[in-house]
XYZ file of N, CA and C in Angstrom:
576
model
N 50.200 -45.791 -11.858
C 49.846 -46.165 -13.213
C 48.338 -46.328 -13.277
N 47.717 -45.762 -14.306
C 46.268 -45.844 -14.410
C 45.858 -47.182 -15.000
N 44.648 -47.524 -14.755
C 44.116 -48.767 -15.283
C 43.026 -49.279 -14.380
N 42.482 -50.402 -14.721
C 41.414 -51.002 -13.944
C 42.014 -52.058 -13.041
N 42.456 -51.638 -11.837
C 43.149 -52.555 -10.933
C 42.210 -53.592 -10.321
N 40.889 -53.429 -10.456
C 39.937 -54.404 -9.936
C 39.706 -55.555 -10.906
N 40.170 -55.437 -12.127
C 39.981 -56.490 -13.126
C 40.886 -57.674 -12.787
N 40.385 -58.888 -12.938
C 41.184 -60.060 -12.572
C 42.341 -60.314 -13.534
N 42.442 -59.527 -14.613
C 43.591 -59.612 -15.524
C 44.687 -58.605 -15.163
N 44.391 -57.698 -14.251
C 45.306 -56.591 -13.937
C 46.604 -57.090 -13.308
N 47.700 -56.434 -13.693
C 49.006 -56.664 -13.099
C 49.216 -55.622 -11.999
N 49.933 -55.989 -10.970
C 50.285 -55.066 -9.902
C 51.707 -54.566 -10.152
N 51.866 -53.252 -10.222
C 53.197 -52.670 -10.395
C 53.858 -52.540 -9.027
N 54.995 -53.217 -8.870
C 55.731 -53.227 -7.609
C 56.791 -52.137 -7.565
N 57.404 -51.852 -8.722
C 58.449 -50.843 -8.816
C 58.540 -50.435 -10.280
N 59.112 -49.269 -10.531
C 59.243 -48.778 -11.899
C 60.491 -47.919 -11.987
N 61.248 -48.070 -13.089
C 62.464 -47.293 -13.265
C 62.749 -47.158 -14.759
N 63.544 -46.180 -15.124
C 63.926 -45.966 -16.516
C 65.252 -46.674 -16.765
N 65.259 -47.586 -17.741
C 66.488 -48.301 -18.102
C 67.305 -47.551 -19.150
N 66.643 -46.786 -20.007
C 67.337 -46.085 -21.077
C 66.542 -44.829 -21.417
N 67.239 -43.728 -21.637
C 66.590 -42.475 -21.974
C 67.262 -41.858 -23.187
N 66.454 -41.324 -24.085
C 66.974 -40.613 -25.257
C 65.981 -39.517 -25.619
N 66.348 -38.612 -26.530
C 65.399 -37.562 -26.910
C 64.120 -38.182 -27.490
N 62.990 -37.835 -26.907
C 61.713 -38.294 -27.428
C 61.039 -39.396 -26.637
N 61.818 -40.275 -26.006
C 61.194 -41.351 -25.240
C 62.189 -41.987 -24.284
N 61.638 -42.748 -23.357
C 62.428 -43.553 -22.428
C 62.020 -45.004 -22.607
N 62.893 -45.902 -22.193
C 62.518 -47.307 -22.069
C 62.383 -47.562 -20.577
N 61.175 -47.897 -20.171
C 60.858 -48.073 -18.754
C 60.739 -49.563 -18.423
N 61.198 -49.890 -17.230
C 61.056 -51.251 -16.714
C 60.153 -51.208 -15.497
N 59.058 -51.961 -15.559
C 58.191 -52.122 -14.400
C 58.410 -53.514 -13.822
N 58.603 -53.585 -12.523
C 58.577 -54.871 -11.829
C 57.115 -55.106 -11.468
N 56.578 -56.251 -11.891
C 55.142 -56.486 -11.760
C 54.849 -57.854 -11.137
N 53.645 -57.949 -10.584
C 53.121 -59.233 -10.109
C 51.909 -59.555 -10.989
N 51.961 -60.713 -11.643
C 50.885 -61.154 -12.524
C 49.720 -61.713 -11.703
N 48.548 -61.874 -12.300
C 47.389 -62.367 -11.561
C 47.623 -63.712 -10.858
N 48.505 -64.546 -11.416
C 48.755 -65.854 -10.784
C 49.818 -65.782 -9.682
N 50.307 -64.550 -9.381
C 51.295 -64.359 -8.330
C 52.734 -64.322 -8.812
N 52.986 -64.664 -10.070
C 54.334 -64.624 -10.629
C 54.856 -63.189 -10.635
N 56.098 -62.994 -10.204
C 56.748 -61.685 -10.269
C 57.752 -61.690 -11.411
N 57.718 -60.652 -12.234
C 58.591 -60.542 -13.402
C 58.784 -59.063 -13.714
N 59.438 -58.785 -14.827
C 59.563 -57.395 -15.265
C 58.947 -57.235 -16.647
N 58.639 -55.994 -16.981
C 58.039 -55.663 -18.277
C 58.640 -54.352 -18.739
N 59.192 -54.338 -19.952
C 59.777 -53.133 -20.537
C 58.832 -52.553 -21.583
N 58.780 -51.227 -21.640
C 57.963 -50.568 -22.654
C 58.506 -49.170 -22.940
N 58.094 -48.642 -24.076
C 58.462 -47.289 -24.478
C 57.544 -46.323 -23.730
N 58.156 -45.381 -23.037
C 57.446 -44.378 -22.241
C 57.662 -43.035 -22.944
N 56.589 -42.466 -23.475
C 56.749 -41.212 -24.204
C 55.576 -40.271 -23.930
N 55.794 -38.978 -24.119
C 54.720 -38.017 -23.853
C 53.606 -38.168 -24.887
N 52.442 -37.608 -24.590
C 51.364 -37.614 -25.578
C 51.823 -36.919 -26.852
N 51.200 -37.266 -27.956
C 51.529 -36.658 -29.246
C 50.263 -36.130 -29.906
N 50.447 -35.177 -30.780
C 49.352 -34.669 -31.611
C 49.648 -35.037 -33.060
N 48.600 -35.365 -33.786
C 48.683 -35.676 -35.214
C 47.656 -34.782 -35.889
N 48.081 -34.079 -36.934
C 47.219 -33.072 -37.541
C 46.868 -33.462 -38.967
N 45.569 -33.407 -39.282
C 45.079 -33.569 -40.649
C 44.725 -32.165 -41.116
N 45.660 -31.485 -41.820
C 45.483 -30.068 -42.149
C 44.989 -29.850 -43.584
N 43.912 -29.089 -43.704
C 43.341 -28.759 -44.999
C 43.564 -27.291 -45.325
N 43.922 -27.027 -46.575
C 44.018 -25.656 -47.059
C 42.602 -25.160 -47.356
N 42.429 -23.856 -47.577
C 41.096 -23.345 -47.943
C 40.559 -23.986 -49.227
N 41.445 -24.459 -50.101
C 41.016 -25.097 -51.347
C 40.716 -26.586 -51.193
N 40.909 -27.132 -49.992
C 40.613 -28.540 -49.757
C 41.778 -29.482 -49.973
N 42.965 -28.942 -50.298
C 44.147 -29.793 -50.370
C 44.584 -30.138 -48.950
N 45.416 -31.158 -48.826
C 45.932 -31.560 -47.529
C 47.421 -31.215 -47.474
N 47.864 -30.732 -46.315
C 49.271 -30.398 -46.101
C 49.927 -31.624 -45.479
N 50.947 -32.140 -46.139
C 51.628 -33.354 -45.694
C 53.100 -33.055 -45.427
N 53.760 -34.015 -44.804
C 55.198 -33.931 -44.638
C 55.829 -35.159 -45.269
N 56.902 -34.929 -45.992
C 57.748 -36.015 -46.462
C 58.949 -35.999 -45.536
N 59.204 -37.156 -44.888
C 60.208 -37.196 -43.837
C 61.033 -38.473 -43.930
N 62.346 -38.316 -43.759
C 63.210 -39.493 -43.714
C 62.917 -40.263 -42.440
N 62.703 -41.584 -42.568
C 62.470 -42.461 -41.418
C 63.562 -43.514 -41.381
N 64.501 -43.328 -40.472
C 65.664 -44.201 -40.385
C 65.277 -45.649 -40.106
N 64.257 -45.864 -39.281
C 63.886 -47.230 -38.899
C 63.489 -48.086 -40.102
N 62.936 -47.457 -41.149
C 62.538 -48.212 -42.344
C 63.388 -47.858 -43.560
N 64.310 -46.908 -43.405
C 65.267 -46.579 -44.452
C 64.679 -45.960 -45.702
N 63.680 -45.062 -45.514
C 63.091 -44.415 -46.687
C 62.378 -43.126 -46.286
N 62.023 -42.356 -47.301
C 61.206 -41.167 -47.085
C 59.764 -41.621 -46.921
N 59.110 -41.056 -45.938
C 57.735 -41.392 -45.594
C 56.861 -40.178 -45.865
N 55.699 -40.384 -46.459
C 54.734 -39.298 -46.643
C 53.635 -39.485 -45.617
N 53.445 -38.468 -44.771
C 52.458 -38.596 -43.714
C 51.934 -37.258 -43.248
N 51.319 -37.277 -42.076
C 50.723 -36.093 -41.480
C 51.704 -35.438 -40.515
N 51.636 -34.119 -40.379
C 52.457 -33.457 -39.367
C 52.073 -33.981 -37.982
N 53.066 -34.177 -37.136
C 52.818 -34.732 -35.806
C 53.993 -34.406 -34.905
N 53.759 -34.495 -33.610
C 54.851 -34.292 -32.681
C 54.396 -34.408 -31.247
N 55.367 -34.441 -30.359
C 55.098 -34.604 -28.944
C 54.589 -33.334 -28.296
N 53.774 -33.527 -27.269
C 53.284 -32.415 -26.469
C 54.414 -31.991 -25.533
N 54.654 -30.695 -25.461
C 55.725 -30.157 -24.629
C 55.155 -29.555 -23.349
N 55.999 -29.451 -22.346
C 55.565 -28.937 -21.043
C 54.949 -27.544 -21.129
N 55.421 -26.702 -22.056
C 54.902 -25.338 -22.123
C 53.708 -25.181 -23.060
N 53.212 -26.270 -23.634
C 51.998 -26.183 -24.449
C 50.810 -25.922 -23.521
N 50.021 -24.915 -23.853
C 48.877 -24.561 -23.012
C 47.840 -25.683 -22.982
N 47.660 -26.339 -24.091
C 46.725 -27.452 -24.189
C 47.054 -28.225 -25.456
N 46.308 -29.273 -25.729
C 46.587 -30.109 -26.904
C 46.387 -29.344 -28.206
N 45.390 -28.468 -28.264
C 45.174 -27.681 -29.479
C 46.368 -26.759 -29.741
N 46.946 -26.194 -28.691
C 48.141 -25.355 -28.853
C 49.296 -26.183 -29.383
N 49.424 -27.413 -28.891
C 50.481 -28.296 -29.391
C 50.261 -28.616 -30.866
N 49.012 -28.844 -31.265
C 48.711 -29.136 -32.672
C 49.075 -27.942 -33.554
N 48.713 -26.747 -33.122
C 49.057 -25.534 -33.893
C 50.572 -25.380 -33.996
N 51.282 -25.617 -32.887
C 52.743 -25.477 -32.886
C 53.386 -26.474 -33.826
N 52.983 -27.743 -33.737
C 53.582 -28.771 -34.592
C 53.298 -28.492 -36.068
N 52.092 -28.069 -36.393
C 51.765 -27.730 -37.781
C 52.687 -26.618 -38.274
N 52.843 -25.579 -37.472
C 53.693 -24.444 -37.849
C 55.162 -24.860 -37.974
N 55.667 -25.621 -36.983
C 57.080 -25.998 -36.991
C 57.430 -26.930 -38.144
N 56.553 -27.887 -38.451
C 56.889 -28.894 -39.459
C 56.512 -28.503 -40.880
N 55.571 -27.564 -41.041
C 55.119 -27.231 -42.393
C 55.225 -25.750 -42.731
N 55.312 -24.880 -41.714
C 55.281 -23.440 -41.960
C 53.867 -22.926 -42.188
N 52.855 -23.764 -41.964
C 51.458 -23.369 -42.153
C 50.819 -23.014 -40.824
N 49.862 -22.082 -40.887
C 49.030 -21.706 -39.738
C 47.598 -22.137 -40.055
N 46.872 -22.556 -39.016
C 45.484 -23.005 -39.188
C 44.514 -21.936 -38.703
N 43.439 -21.769 -39.440
C 42.356 -20.886 -39.006
C 41.638 -21.500 -37.805
N 41.459 -22.834 -37.843
C 40.811 -23.523 -36.728
C 41.401 -24.913 -36.559
N 41.398 -25.405 -35.329
C 41.792 -26.786 -35.041
C 40.729 -27.400 -34.143
N 40.429 -28.666 -34.404
C 39.399 -29.372 -33.651
C 39.867 -30.799 -33.411
N 39.879 -31.215 -32.156
C 40.278 -32.582 -31.824
C 39.161 -33.519 -32.255
N 39.534 -34.602 -32.968
C 38.479 -35.511 -33.395
C 38.679 -36.960 -32.982
N 39.796 -37.315 -32.389
C 39.951 -38.693 -31.938
C 41.245 -38.826 -31.138
N 41.352 -39.897 -30.368
C 42.596 -40.239 -29.670
C 42.735 -41.753 -29.688
N 43.975 -42.224 -29.839
C 44.241 -43.660 -29.875
C 45.520 -43.971 -29.105
N 45.616 -45.206 -28.683
C 46.857 -45.769 -28.149
C 47.389 -46.684 -29.254
N 48.287 -46.186 -30.109
C 48.633 -46.915 -31.331
C 49.415 -48.202 -31.143
N 50.078 -48.363 -30.025
C 50.910 -49.567 -29.851
C 50.973 -49.940 -28.376
N 49.807 -50.085 -27.732
C 49.792 -50.236 -26.277
C 50.290 -51.584 -25.772
N 50.756 -52.439 -26.662
C 51.416 -53.663 -26.230
C 52.865 -53.437 -25.838
N 53.458 -52.334 -26.334
C 54.858 -52.055 -26.000
C 55.159 -50.571 -25.822
N 54.127 -49.724 -25.811
C 54.333 -48.286 -25.617
C 53.109 -47.694 -24.912
N 53.331 -46.650 -24.119
C 52.217 -45.992 -23.452
C 51.759 -44.737 -24.181
N 52.187 -44.552 -25.410
C 51.873 -43.340 -26.156
C 50.380 -43.217 -26.438
N 49.928 -41.961 -26.454
C 48.565 -41.618 -26.842
C 48.685 -40.571 -27.938
N 48.041 -40.809 -29.070
C 48.041 -39.859 -30.177
C 46.677 -39.179 -30.242
N 46.708 -37.858 -30.158
C 45.496 -37.044 -30.231
C 45.417 -36.464 -31.641
N 44.354 -36.789 -32.354
C 44.179 -36.355 -33.739
C 43.388 -35.061 -33.803
N 43.901 -34.136 -34.623
C 43.261 -32.842 -34.811
C 42.992 -32.594 -36.285
N 41.839 -32.028 -36.561
C 41.478 -31.555 -37.885
C 41.795 -30.066 -37.904
N 42.606 -29.639 -38.851
C 42.968 -28.223 -38.980
C 42.398 -27.721 -40.304
N 41.668 -26.647 -40.244
C 41.040 -26.067 -41.446
C 41.612 -24.679 -41.709
N 41.516 -24.268 -42.977
C 41.971 -22.941 -43.359
C 43.466 -22.765 -43.218
N 44.231 -23.806 -43.529
C 45.686 -23.757 -43.360
C 46.336 -23.004 -44.519
N 47.109 -22.006 -44.173
C 47.818 -21.203 -45.168
C 49.256 -21.025 -44.716
N 50.167 -20.833 -45.689
C 51.563 -20.603 -45.304
C 51.677 -19.342 -44.457
N 52.412 -19.437 -43.384
C 52.622 -18.292 -42.507
C 53.651 -17.369 -43.127
N 53.415 -16.086 -42.978
C 54.390 -15.119 -43.484
C 55.565 -14.971 -42.528
N 55.387 -15.411 -41.283
C 56.443 -15.211 -40.291
C 57.093 -16.502 -39.820
N 56.439 -17.646 -40.050
C 56.958 -18.897 -39.485
C 57.779 -19.669 -40.513
N 59.039 -19.876 -40.195
C 59.865 -20.792 -40.967
C 59.785 -22.142 -40.285
N 60.224 -23.188 -40.978
C 60.263 -24.495 -40.347
C 61.170 -24.428 -39.127
N 60.754 -25.091 -38.075
C 61.525 -25.130 -36.833
C 61.633 -26.594 -36.438
N 62.524 -27.305 -37.111
C 62.617 -28.747 -36.946
C 63.518 -29.125 -35.783
N 63.223 -30.292 -35.199
C 64.104 -30.840 -34.180
C 65.425 -31.226 -34.834
N 66.465 -31.399 -34.020
C 67.800 -31.682 -34.548
C 67.842 -32.968 -35.373
N 66.930 -33.880 -35.119
C 66.954 -35.170 -35.812
C 65.785 -35.342 -36.776
N 65.296 -34.242 -37.338
C 64.212 -34.302 -38.318
C 64.698 -33.812 -39.675
N 64.362 -34.553 -40.713
C 64.582 -34.137 -42.104
C 63.218 -34.170 -42.768
N 62.616 -32.985 -42.921
C 61.224 -32.886 -43.366
C 61.108 -31.928 -44.543
N 60.237 -32.311 -45.487
C 59.866 -31.456 -46.611
C 58.339 -31.351 -46.612
N 57.767 -30.147 -46.372
C 56.314 -30.004 -46.441
C 55.841 -29.972 -47.894
N 54.704 -30.597 -48.150
C 54.100 -30.621 -49.486
C 52.589 -30.527 -49.324
N 51.918 -30.102 -50.378
C 50.458 -30.169 -50.398
C 50.055 -31.171 -51.469
N 48.895 -31.789 -51.246
C 48.396 -32.796 -52.179
C 46.881 -32.712 -52.239
N 46.346 -33.171 -53.338
C 44.902 -33.292 -53.479
C 44.423 -34.314 -52.440
N 43.483 -33.914 -51.588
C 43.065 -34.821 -50.514
C 42.465 -36.113 -51.055
N 41.622 -36.040 -52.065
C 40.981 -37.252 -52.591
C 42.031 -38.232 -53.113
N 43.064 -37.722 -53.761
C 44.129 -38.617 -54.247
C 44.906 -39.237 -53.089
N 45.182 -38.424 -52.059
C 45.884 -38.953 -50.893
C 45.030 -40.003 -50.191
N 43.746 -39.701 -49.993
C 42.825 -40.664 -49.373
C 42.796 -41.967 -50.162
N 42.704 -41.855 -51.485
C 42.674 -43.053 -52.327
C 43.976 -43.845 -52.197
N 45.102 -43.142 -52.097
C 46.389 -43.824 -51.919
C 46.432 -44.542 -50.575
N 45.859 -43.925 -49.544
C 45.776 -44.569 -48.230
C 44.979 -45.854 -48.346
N 43.791 -45.787 -48.945
C 42.911 -46.951 -49.015
C 43.414 -48.018 -49.985
N 44.276 -47.627 -50.918
C 44.868 -48.600 -51.846
C 46.110 -49.278 -51.247
N 46.517 -48.836 -50.065
C 47.690 -49.425 -49.423
C 49.001 -48.828 -49.883
N 48.958 -47.682 -50.557
C 50.176 -47.041 -51.057
C 50.787 -46.056 -50.065
N 50.101 -45.774 -48.964
C 50.636 -44.949 -47.882
C 50.834 -45.887 -46.709
N 52.050 -45.943 -46.202
C 52.368 -46.919 -45.157
C 52.478 -46.306 -43.770
N 52.462 -44.999 -43.680
C 52.564 -44.331 -42.392
C 51.300 -44.595 -41.572
N 51.461 -45.251 -40.434
C 50.311 -45.637 -39.623
C 49.487 -44.471 -39.129
N 50.143 -43.371 -38.752
C 49.385 -42.218 -38.263
C 48.531 -41.626 -39.370
N 49.067 -41.574 -40.588
C 48.300 -41.036 -41.708
C 47.141 -41.962 -42.066
N 47.408 -43.261 -42.121
C 46.355 -44.221 -42.454
C 45.234 -44.135 -41.425
N 45.593 -44.115 -40.162
C 44.587 -44.052 -39.109
C 43.843 -42.720 -39.142
N 44.558 -41.624 -39.306
C 43.921 -40.305 -39.333
C 42.938 -40.155 -40.475
N 43.341 -40.555 -41.671
C 42.451 -40.456 -42.830
C 41.256 -41.390 -42.651
N 41.490 -42.601 -42.166
C 40.395 -43.549 -41.963
C 39.387 -43.031 -40.945
N 39.878 -42.505 -39.830
C 38.976 -41.970 -38.807
C 38.236 -40.744 -39.322
N 38.930 -39.893 -40.075
C 38.284 -38.710 -40.633
C 37.176 -39.125 -41.596
N 37.471 -40.065 -42.471
C 36.463 -40.515 -43.432
C 35.270 -41.147 -42.724
N 35.530 -41.900 -41.681
C 34.439 -42.518 -40.929
C 33.557 -41.459 -40.269
N 34.179 -40.457 -39.665
C 33.430 -39.453 -38.913
C 32.908 -38.307 -39.764
N 33.655 -37.925 -40.789
C 33.321 -36.709 -41.530
C 33.012 -36.946 -43.005
N 33.454 -38.043 -43.556
C 33.361 -38.250 -45.004
C 31.983 -38.044 -45.584
N 30.980 -38.720 -45.033
C 29.630 -38.592 -45.581
C 29.076 -37.208 -45.317
N 29.318 -36.669 -44.111
C 28.775 -35.335 -43.755
C 29.380 -34.271 -44.648
N 30.712 -34.334 -44.879
C 31.368 -33.304 -45.694
C 31.053 -33.453 -47.171
N 30.619 -34.636 -47.601
C 30.295 -34.855 -49.011
C 28.973 -34.212 -49.388
N 28.128 -33.922 -48.377
C 26.817 -33.328 -48.676
C 26.938 -31.884 -49.124
């Protein structure tokens, strides 16, 4: 396990095993020794890296997904995203694949602009954010959804979507974080 093992806050991992496995993630149990010598266990969600795409059409609209989210019991409007697969050549390839599978759009270019650990108190996930430009509907790609996905791709005016994010009307954490990071890094530069 990576980390700063020289830090006096570091835990020592004594053993590690998967307690539960399902499509998309595992629940892992680590047997650990705390800095004060106490031995205990710690459970967390163990999942592969993910890509999150902020896709723009040539006209500046944003391509979004409306998706049923069982955990909150409603349709969620957010950014296309998905796990990195073993056969993905690199993260950019995964971003292109997820965009195509979830929206039917192809990107002229993709550029990684940030990475975060969105819930590192209980999950080891890392989300890699990509900016996709020149996104147009593919003539050959139909949606290729996972068995447990119910998704409807839509396009929206980016400024309206951004305003909805900042007004608190978009609740999807990946979308809120992606738009916020994009605005911080690109907003002023792209406005010129």
